Short mmCIF file of N, CA and C in Angstrom, two decimals:
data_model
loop_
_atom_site.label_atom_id
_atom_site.label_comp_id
_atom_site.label_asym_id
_atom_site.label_seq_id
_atom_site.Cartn_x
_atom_site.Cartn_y
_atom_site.Cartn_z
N UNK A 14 -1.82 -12.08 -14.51
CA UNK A 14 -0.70 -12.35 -15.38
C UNK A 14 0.63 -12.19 -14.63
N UNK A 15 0.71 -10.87 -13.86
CA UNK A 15 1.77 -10.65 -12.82
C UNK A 15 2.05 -12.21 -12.22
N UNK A 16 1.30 -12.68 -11.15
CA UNK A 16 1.43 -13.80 -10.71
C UNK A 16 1.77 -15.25 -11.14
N UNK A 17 1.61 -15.21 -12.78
CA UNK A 17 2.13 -15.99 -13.43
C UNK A 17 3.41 -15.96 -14.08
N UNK A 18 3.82 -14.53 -13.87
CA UNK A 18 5.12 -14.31 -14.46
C UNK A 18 4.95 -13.73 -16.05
N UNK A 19 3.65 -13.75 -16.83
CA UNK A 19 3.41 -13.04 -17.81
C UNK A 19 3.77 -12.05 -18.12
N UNK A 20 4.92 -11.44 -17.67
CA UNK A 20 5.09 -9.96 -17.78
C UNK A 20 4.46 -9.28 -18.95
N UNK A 21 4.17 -9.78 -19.84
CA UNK A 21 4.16 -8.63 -21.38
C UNK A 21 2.57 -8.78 -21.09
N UNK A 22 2.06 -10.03 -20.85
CA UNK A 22 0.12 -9.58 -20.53
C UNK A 22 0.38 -9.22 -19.84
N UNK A 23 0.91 -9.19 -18.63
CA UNK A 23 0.84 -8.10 -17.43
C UNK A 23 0.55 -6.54 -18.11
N UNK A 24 1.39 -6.41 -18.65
CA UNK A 24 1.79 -4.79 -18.95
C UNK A 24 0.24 -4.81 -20.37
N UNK A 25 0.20 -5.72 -21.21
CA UNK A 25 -1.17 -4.96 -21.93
C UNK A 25 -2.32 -4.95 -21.33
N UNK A 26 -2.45 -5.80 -20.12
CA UNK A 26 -3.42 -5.67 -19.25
C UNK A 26 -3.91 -4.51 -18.61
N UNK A 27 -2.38 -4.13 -18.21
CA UNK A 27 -2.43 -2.43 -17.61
C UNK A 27 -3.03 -1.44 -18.74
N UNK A 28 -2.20 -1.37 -20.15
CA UNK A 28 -2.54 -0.77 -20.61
C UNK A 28 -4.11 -0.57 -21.07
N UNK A 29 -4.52 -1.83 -20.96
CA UNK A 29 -5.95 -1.83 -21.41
C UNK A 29 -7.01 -1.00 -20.32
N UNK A 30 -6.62 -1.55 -18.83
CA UNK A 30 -7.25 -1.32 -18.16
C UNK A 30 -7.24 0.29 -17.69
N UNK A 31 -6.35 1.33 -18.05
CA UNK A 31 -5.62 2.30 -17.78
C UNK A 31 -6.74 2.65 -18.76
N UNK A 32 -6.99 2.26 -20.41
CA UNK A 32 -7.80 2.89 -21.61
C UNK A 32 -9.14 2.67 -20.92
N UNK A 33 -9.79 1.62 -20.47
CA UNK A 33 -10.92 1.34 -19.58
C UNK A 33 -11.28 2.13 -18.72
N UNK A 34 -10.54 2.92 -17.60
CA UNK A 34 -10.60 3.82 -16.75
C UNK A 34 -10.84 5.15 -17.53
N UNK A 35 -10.26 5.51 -18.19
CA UNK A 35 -10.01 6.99 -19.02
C UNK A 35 -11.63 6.94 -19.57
N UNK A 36 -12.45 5.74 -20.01
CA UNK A 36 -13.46 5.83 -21.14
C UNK A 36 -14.57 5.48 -19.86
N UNK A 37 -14.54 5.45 -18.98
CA UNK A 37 -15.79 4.90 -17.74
C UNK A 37 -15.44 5.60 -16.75
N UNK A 38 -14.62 5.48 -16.02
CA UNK A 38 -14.52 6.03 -14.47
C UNK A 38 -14.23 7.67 -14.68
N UNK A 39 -13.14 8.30 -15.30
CA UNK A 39 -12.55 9.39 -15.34
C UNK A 39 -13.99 10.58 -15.55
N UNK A 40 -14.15 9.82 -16.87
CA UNK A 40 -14.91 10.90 -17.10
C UNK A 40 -16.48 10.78 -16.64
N UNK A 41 -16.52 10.00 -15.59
CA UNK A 41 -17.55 10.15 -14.55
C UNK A 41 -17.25 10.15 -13.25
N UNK A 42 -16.10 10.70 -13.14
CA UNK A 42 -15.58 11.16 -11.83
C UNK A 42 -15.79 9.88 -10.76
N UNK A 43 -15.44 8.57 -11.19
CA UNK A 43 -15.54 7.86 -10.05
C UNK A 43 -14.27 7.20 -9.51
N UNK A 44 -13.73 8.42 -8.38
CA UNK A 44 -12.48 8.18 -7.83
C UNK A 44 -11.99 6.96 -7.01
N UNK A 45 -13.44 6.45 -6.06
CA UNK A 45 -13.30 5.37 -5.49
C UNK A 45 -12.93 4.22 -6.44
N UNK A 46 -13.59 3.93 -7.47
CA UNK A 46 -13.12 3.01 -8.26
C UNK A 46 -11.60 2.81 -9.09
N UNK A 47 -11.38 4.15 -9.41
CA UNK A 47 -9.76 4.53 -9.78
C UNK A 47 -9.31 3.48 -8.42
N UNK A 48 -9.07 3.63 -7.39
CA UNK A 48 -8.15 3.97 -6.37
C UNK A 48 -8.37 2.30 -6.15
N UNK A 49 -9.47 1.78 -6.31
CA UNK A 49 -9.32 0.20 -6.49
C UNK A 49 -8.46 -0.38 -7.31
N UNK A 50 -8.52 0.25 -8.68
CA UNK A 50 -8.02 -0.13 -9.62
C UNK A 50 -6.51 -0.29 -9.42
N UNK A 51 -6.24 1.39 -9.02
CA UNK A 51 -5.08 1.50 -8.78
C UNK A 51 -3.75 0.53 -7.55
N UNK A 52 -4.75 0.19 -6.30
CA UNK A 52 -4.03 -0.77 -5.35
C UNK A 52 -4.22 -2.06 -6.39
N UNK A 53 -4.93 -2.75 -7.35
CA UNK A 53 -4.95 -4.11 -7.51
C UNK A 53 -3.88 -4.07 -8.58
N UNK A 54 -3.66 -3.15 -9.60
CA UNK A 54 -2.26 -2.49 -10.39
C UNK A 54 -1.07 -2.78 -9.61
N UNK A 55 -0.88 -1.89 -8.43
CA UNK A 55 0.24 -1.78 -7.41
C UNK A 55 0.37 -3.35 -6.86
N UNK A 56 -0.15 -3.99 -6.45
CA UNK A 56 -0.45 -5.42 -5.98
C UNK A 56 0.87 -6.21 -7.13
N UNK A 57 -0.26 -5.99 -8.13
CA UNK A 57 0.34 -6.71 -9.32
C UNK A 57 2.49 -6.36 -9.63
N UNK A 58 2.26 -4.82 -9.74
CA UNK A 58 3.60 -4.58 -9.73
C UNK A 58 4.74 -4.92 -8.87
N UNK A 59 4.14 -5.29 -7.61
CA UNK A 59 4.53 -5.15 -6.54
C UNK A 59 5.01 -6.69 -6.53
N UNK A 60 4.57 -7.55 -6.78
CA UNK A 60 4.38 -8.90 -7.46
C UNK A 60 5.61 -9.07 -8.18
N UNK A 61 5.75 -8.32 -9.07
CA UNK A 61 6.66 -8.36 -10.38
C UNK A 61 8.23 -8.52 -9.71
N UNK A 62 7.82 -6.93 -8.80
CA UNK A 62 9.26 -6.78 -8.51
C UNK A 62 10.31 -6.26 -9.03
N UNK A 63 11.66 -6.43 -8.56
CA UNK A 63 12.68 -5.81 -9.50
C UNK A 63 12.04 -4.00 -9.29
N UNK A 64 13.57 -3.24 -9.48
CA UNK A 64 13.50 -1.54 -9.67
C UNK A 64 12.04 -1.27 -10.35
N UNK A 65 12.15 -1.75 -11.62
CA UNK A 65 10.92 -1.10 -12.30
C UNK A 65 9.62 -1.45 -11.58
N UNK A 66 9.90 -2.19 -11.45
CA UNK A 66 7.81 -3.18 -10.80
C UNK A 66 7.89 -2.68 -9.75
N UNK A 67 9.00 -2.26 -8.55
CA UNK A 67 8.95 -1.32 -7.05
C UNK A 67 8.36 0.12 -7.86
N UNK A 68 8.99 0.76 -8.56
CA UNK A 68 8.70 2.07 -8.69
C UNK A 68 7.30 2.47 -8.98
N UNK A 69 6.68 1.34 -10.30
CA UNK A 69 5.52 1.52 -10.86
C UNK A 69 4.38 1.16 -9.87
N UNK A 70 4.69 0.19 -8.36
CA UNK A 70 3.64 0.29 -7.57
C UNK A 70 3.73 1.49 -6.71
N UNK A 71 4.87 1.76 -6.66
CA UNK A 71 5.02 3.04 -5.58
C UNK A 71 4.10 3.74 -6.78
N UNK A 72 4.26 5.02 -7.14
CA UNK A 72 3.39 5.60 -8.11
C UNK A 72 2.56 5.06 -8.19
N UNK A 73 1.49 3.87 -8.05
CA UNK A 73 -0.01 3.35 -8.31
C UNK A 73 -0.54 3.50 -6.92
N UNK A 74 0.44 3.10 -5.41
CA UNK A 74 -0.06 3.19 -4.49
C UNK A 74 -0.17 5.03 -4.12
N UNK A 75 0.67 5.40 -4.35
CA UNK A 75 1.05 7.17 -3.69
C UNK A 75 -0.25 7.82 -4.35
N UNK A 76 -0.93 7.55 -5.59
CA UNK A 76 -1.66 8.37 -6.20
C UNK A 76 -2.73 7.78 -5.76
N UNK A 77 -3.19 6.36 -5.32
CA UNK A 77 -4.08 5.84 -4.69
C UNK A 77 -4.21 6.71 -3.17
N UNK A 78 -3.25 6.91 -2.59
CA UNK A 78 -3.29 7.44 -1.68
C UNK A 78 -3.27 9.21 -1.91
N UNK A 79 -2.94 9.58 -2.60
CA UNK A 79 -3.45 11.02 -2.55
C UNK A 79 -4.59 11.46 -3.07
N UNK A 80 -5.49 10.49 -3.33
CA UNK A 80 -6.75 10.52 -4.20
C UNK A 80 -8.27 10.43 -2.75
N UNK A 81 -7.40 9.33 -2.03
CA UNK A 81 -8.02 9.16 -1.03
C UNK A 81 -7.66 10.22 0.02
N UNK A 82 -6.92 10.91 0.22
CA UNK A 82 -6.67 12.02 1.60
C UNK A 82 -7.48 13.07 0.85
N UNK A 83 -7.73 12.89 -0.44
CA UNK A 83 -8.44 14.61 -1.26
C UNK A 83 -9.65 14.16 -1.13
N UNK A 84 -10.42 12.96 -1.21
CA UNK A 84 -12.09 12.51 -1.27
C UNK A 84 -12.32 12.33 -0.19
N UNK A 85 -11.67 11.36 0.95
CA UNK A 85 -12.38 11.73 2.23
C UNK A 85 -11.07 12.02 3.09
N UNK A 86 -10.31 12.52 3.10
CA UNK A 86 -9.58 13.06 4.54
C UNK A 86 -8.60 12.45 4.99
N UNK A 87 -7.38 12.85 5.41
CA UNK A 87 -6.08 11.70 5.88
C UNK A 87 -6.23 11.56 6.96
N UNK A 88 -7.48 11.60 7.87
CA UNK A 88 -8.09 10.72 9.01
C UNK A 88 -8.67 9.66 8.59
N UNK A 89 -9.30 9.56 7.32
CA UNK A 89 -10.40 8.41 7.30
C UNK A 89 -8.98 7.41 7.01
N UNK A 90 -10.18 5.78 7.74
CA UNK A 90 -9.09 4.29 7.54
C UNK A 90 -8.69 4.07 6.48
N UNK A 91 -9.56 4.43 5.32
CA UNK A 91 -8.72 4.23 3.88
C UNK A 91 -7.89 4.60 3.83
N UNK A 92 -7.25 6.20 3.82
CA UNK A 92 -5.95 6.60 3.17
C UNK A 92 -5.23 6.04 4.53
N UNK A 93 -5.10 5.86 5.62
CA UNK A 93 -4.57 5.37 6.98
C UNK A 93 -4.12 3.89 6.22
N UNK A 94 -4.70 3.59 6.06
CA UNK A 94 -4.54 1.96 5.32
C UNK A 94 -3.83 2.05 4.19
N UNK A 95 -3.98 2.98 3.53
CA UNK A 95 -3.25 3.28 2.42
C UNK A 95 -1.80 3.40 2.73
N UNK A 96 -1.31 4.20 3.67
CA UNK A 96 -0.04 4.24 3.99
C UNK A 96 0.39 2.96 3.97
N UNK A 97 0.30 1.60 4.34
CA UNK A 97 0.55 0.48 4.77
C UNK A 97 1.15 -0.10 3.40
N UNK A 98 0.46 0.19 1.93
CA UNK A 98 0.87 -0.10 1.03
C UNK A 98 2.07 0.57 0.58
N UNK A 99 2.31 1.68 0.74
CA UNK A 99 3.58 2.44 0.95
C UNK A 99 4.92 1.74 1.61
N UNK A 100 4.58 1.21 2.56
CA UNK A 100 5.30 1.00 3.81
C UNK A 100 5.94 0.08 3.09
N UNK A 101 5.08 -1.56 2.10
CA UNK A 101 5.06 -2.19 1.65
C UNK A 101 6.23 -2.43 0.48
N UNK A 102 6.23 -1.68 -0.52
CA UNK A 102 7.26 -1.24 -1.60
C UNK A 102 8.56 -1.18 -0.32
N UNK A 103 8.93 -0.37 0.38
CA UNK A 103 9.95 0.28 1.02
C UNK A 103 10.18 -1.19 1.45
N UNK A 104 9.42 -1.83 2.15
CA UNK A 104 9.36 -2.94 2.65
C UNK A 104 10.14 -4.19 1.76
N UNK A 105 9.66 -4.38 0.18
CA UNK A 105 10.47 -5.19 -0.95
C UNK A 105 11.96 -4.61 -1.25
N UNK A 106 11.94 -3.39 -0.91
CA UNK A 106 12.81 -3.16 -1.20
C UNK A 106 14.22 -2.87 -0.54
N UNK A 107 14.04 -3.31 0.84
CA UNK A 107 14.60 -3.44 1.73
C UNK A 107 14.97 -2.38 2.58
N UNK A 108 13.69 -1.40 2.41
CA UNK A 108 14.30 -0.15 3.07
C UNK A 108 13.38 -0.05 4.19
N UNK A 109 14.09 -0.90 5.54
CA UNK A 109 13.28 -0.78 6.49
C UNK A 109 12.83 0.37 7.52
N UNK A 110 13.78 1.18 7.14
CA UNK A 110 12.94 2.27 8.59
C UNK A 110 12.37 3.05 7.62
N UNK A 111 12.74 2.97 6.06
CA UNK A 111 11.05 4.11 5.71
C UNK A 111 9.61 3.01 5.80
N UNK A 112 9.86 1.60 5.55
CA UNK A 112 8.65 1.07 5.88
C UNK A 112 8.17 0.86 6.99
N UNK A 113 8.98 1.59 8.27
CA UNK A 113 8.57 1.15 9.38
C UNK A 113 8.24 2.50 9.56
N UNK A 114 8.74 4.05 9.16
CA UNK A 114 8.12 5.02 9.27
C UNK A 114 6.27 5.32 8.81
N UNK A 115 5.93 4.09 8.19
CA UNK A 115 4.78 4.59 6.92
C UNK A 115 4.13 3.25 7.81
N UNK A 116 4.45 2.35 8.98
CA UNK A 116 3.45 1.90 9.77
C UNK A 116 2.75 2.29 10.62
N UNK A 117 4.22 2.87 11.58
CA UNK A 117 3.93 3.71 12.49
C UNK A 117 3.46 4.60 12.86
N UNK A 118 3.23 5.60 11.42
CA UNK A 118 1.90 6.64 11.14
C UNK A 118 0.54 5.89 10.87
N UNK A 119 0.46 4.92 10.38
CA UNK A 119 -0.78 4.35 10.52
C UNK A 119 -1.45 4.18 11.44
N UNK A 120 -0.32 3.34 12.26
CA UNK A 120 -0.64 2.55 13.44
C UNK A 120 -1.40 4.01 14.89
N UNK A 121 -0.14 4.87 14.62
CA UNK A 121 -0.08 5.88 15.50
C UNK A 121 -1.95 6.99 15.46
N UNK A 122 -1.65 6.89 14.02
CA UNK A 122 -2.72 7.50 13.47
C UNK A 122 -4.16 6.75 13.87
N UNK A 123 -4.33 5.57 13.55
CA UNK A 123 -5.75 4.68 13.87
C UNK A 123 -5.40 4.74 15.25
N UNK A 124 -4.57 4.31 16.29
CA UNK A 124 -4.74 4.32 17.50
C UNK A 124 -5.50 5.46 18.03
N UNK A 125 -4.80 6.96 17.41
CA UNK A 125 -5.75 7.87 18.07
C UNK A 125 -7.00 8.02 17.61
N UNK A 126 -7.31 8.16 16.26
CA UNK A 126 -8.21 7.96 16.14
C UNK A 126 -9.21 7.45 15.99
N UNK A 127 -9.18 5.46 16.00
CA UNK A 127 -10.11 4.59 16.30
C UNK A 127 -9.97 3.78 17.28
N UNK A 128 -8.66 3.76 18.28
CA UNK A 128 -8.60 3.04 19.76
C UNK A 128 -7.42 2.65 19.66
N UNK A 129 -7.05 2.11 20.50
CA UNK A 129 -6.06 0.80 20.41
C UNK A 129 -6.32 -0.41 20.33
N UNK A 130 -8.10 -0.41 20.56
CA UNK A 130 -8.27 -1.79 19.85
C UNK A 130 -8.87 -2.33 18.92
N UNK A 131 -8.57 -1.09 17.96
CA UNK A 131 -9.46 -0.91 16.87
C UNK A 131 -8.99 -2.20 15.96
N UNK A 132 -10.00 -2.79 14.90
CA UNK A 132 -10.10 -3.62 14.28
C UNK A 132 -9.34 -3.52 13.24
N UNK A 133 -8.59 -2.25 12.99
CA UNK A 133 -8.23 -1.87 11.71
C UNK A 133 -6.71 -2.29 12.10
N UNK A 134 -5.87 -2.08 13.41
CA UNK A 134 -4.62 -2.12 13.34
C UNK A 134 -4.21 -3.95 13.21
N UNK A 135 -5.22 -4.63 13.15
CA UNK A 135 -4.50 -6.11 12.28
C UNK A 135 -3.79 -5.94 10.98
N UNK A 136 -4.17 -5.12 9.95
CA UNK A 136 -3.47 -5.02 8.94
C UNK A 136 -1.69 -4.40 9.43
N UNK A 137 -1.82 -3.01 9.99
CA UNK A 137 -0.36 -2.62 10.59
C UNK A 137 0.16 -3.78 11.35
N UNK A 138 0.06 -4.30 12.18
CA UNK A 138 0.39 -5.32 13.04
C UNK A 138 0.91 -6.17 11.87
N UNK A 139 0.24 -6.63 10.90
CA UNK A 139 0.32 -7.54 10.38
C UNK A 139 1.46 -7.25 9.30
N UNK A 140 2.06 -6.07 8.96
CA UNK A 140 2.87 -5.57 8.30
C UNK A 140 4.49 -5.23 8.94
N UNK A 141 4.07 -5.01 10.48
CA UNK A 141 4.91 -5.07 11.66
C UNK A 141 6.13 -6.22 11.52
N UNK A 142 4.66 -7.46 11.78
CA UNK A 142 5.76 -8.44 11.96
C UNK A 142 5.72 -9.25 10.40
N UNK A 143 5.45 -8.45 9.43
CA UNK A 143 6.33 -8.67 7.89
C UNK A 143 7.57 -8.48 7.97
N UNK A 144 7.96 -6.75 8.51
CA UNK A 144 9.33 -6.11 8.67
C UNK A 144 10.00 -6.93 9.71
N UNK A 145 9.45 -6.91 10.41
CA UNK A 145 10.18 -8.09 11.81
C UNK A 145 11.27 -9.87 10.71
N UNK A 146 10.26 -9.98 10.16
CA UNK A 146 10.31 -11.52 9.51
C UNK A 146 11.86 -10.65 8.67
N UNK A 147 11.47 -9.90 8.02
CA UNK A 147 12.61 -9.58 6.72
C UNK A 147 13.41 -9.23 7.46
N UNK A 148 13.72 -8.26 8.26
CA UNK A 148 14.76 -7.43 8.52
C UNK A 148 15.74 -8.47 9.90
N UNK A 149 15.48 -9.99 9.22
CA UNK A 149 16.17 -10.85 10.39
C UNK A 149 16.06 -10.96 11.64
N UNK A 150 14.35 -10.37 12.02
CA UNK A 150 14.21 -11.04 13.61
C UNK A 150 14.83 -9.82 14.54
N UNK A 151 15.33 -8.68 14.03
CA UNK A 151 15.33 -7.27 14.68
C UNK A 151 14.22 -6.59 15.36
N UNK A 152 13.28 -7.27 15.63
CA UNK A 152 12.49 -6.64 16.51
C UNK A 152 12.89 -5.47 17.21
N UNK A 153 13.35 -6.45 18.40
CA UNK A 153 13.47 -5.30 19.64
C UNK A 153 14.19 -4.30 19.25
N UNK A 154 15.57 -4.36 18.30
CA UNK A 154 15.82 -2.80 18.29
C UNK A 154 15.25 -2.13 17.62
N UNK A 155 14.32 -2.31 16.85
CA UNK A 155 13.36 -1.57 16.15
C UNK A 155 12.48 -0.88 16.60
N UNK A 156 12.56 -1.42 17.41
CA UNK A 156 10.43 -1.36 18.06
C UNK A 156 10.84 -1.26 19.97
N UNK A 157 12.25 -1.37 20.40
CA UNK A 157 11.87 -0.99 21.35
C UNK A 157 11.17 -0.19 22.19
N UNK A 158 11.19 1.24 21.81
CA UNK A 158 10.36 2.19 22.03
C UNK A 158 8.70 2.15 21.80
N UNK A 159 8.48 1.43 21.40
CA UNK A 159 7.18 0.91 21.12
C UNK A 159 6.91 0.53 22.46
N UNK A 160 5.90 0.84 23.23
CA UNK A 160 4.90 -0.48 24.58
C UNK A 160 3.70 -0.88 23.95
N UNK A 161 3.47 -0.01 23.02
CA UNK A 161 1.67 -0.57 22.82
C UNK A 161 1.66 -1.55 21.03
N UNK A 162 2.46 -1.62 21.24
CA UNK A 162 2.56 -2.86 19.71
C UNK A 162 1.98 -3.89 20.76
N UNK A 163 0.40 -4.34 19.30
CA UNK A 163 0.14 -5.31 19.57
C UNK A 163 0.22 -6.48 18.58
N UNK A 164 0.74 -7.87 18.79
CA UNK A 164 0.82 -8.43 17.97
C UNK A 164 -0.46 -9.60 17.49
N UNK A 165 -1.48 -9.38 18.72
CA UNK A 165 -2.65 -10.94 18.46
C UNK A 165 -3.22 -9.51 17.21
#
């Protein structure tokens, strides 16, 4: 509905799906599924746009992400990946060095702990040169300090 511009199904959608979660997942403790729920929510808001639709994905992604550092660990690639959606909001909203702070822990983070040529940093990379695109082609002073940004 987000994507269509539906705003008002947007929002009973949520609400429905929010009553859906509470009556299935919650009270069978299935967090992984929350935390799906919750990024395809954030997606949607994120979509919307505008103050309110930034805030309400921030809050869908942050709790997605603190759900995931409490079930498996702020080493594992999920919540690592999770940051990226973070980065993302900051990112719409034109606030580039906190979205470039919330890559660079990713990035920094999977490098040490799955390589530098790990499969996972296409998504950071790929969020990299999002901020690159918005913030008018500022690369280099951004990222000079960077040597190991990879962009393939």
């Amino acid at each position: 509905y987000a994507s269509m511009r539906q705003y008002k199904n947007s929002e009973k959608f949520e609400k429905g799906a929010r009553e859906l979660y509470n009556k299935a997942f919650k009270e069978n403790n299935h967090q992984v599924e929350y935390v799906s729920f919750l990024n395809i929510l954030g997606d949607n808001y994120l979509k919307i746009g505008g103050v309110e639709g930034h805030a309400k994905a921030m809050d869908c992604y942050q709790e997605a992400s603190w759900i995931l550092a409490e079930i498996c660990g702020d080493e594992s690639i999920d919540f690592l990946l999770s940051l990226i959606d973070i980065g993302d909001v900051y990112l719409e909203q034109k606030e580039f060095d906190k979205a470039k702070s919330f890559y660079l822990l990713s990035m920094d983070k999977i490098t040490t702990l799955y390589g530098s040529n790990s499969i996972f940093l296409h998504w950071v990379n790929a969020a990299l040169v999002e901020l690159y695109t918005a913030n008018g082609g500022e690369f280099k002073s951004l990222y000079s300090s960077l040597d190991n940004l990879r962009l393939a």
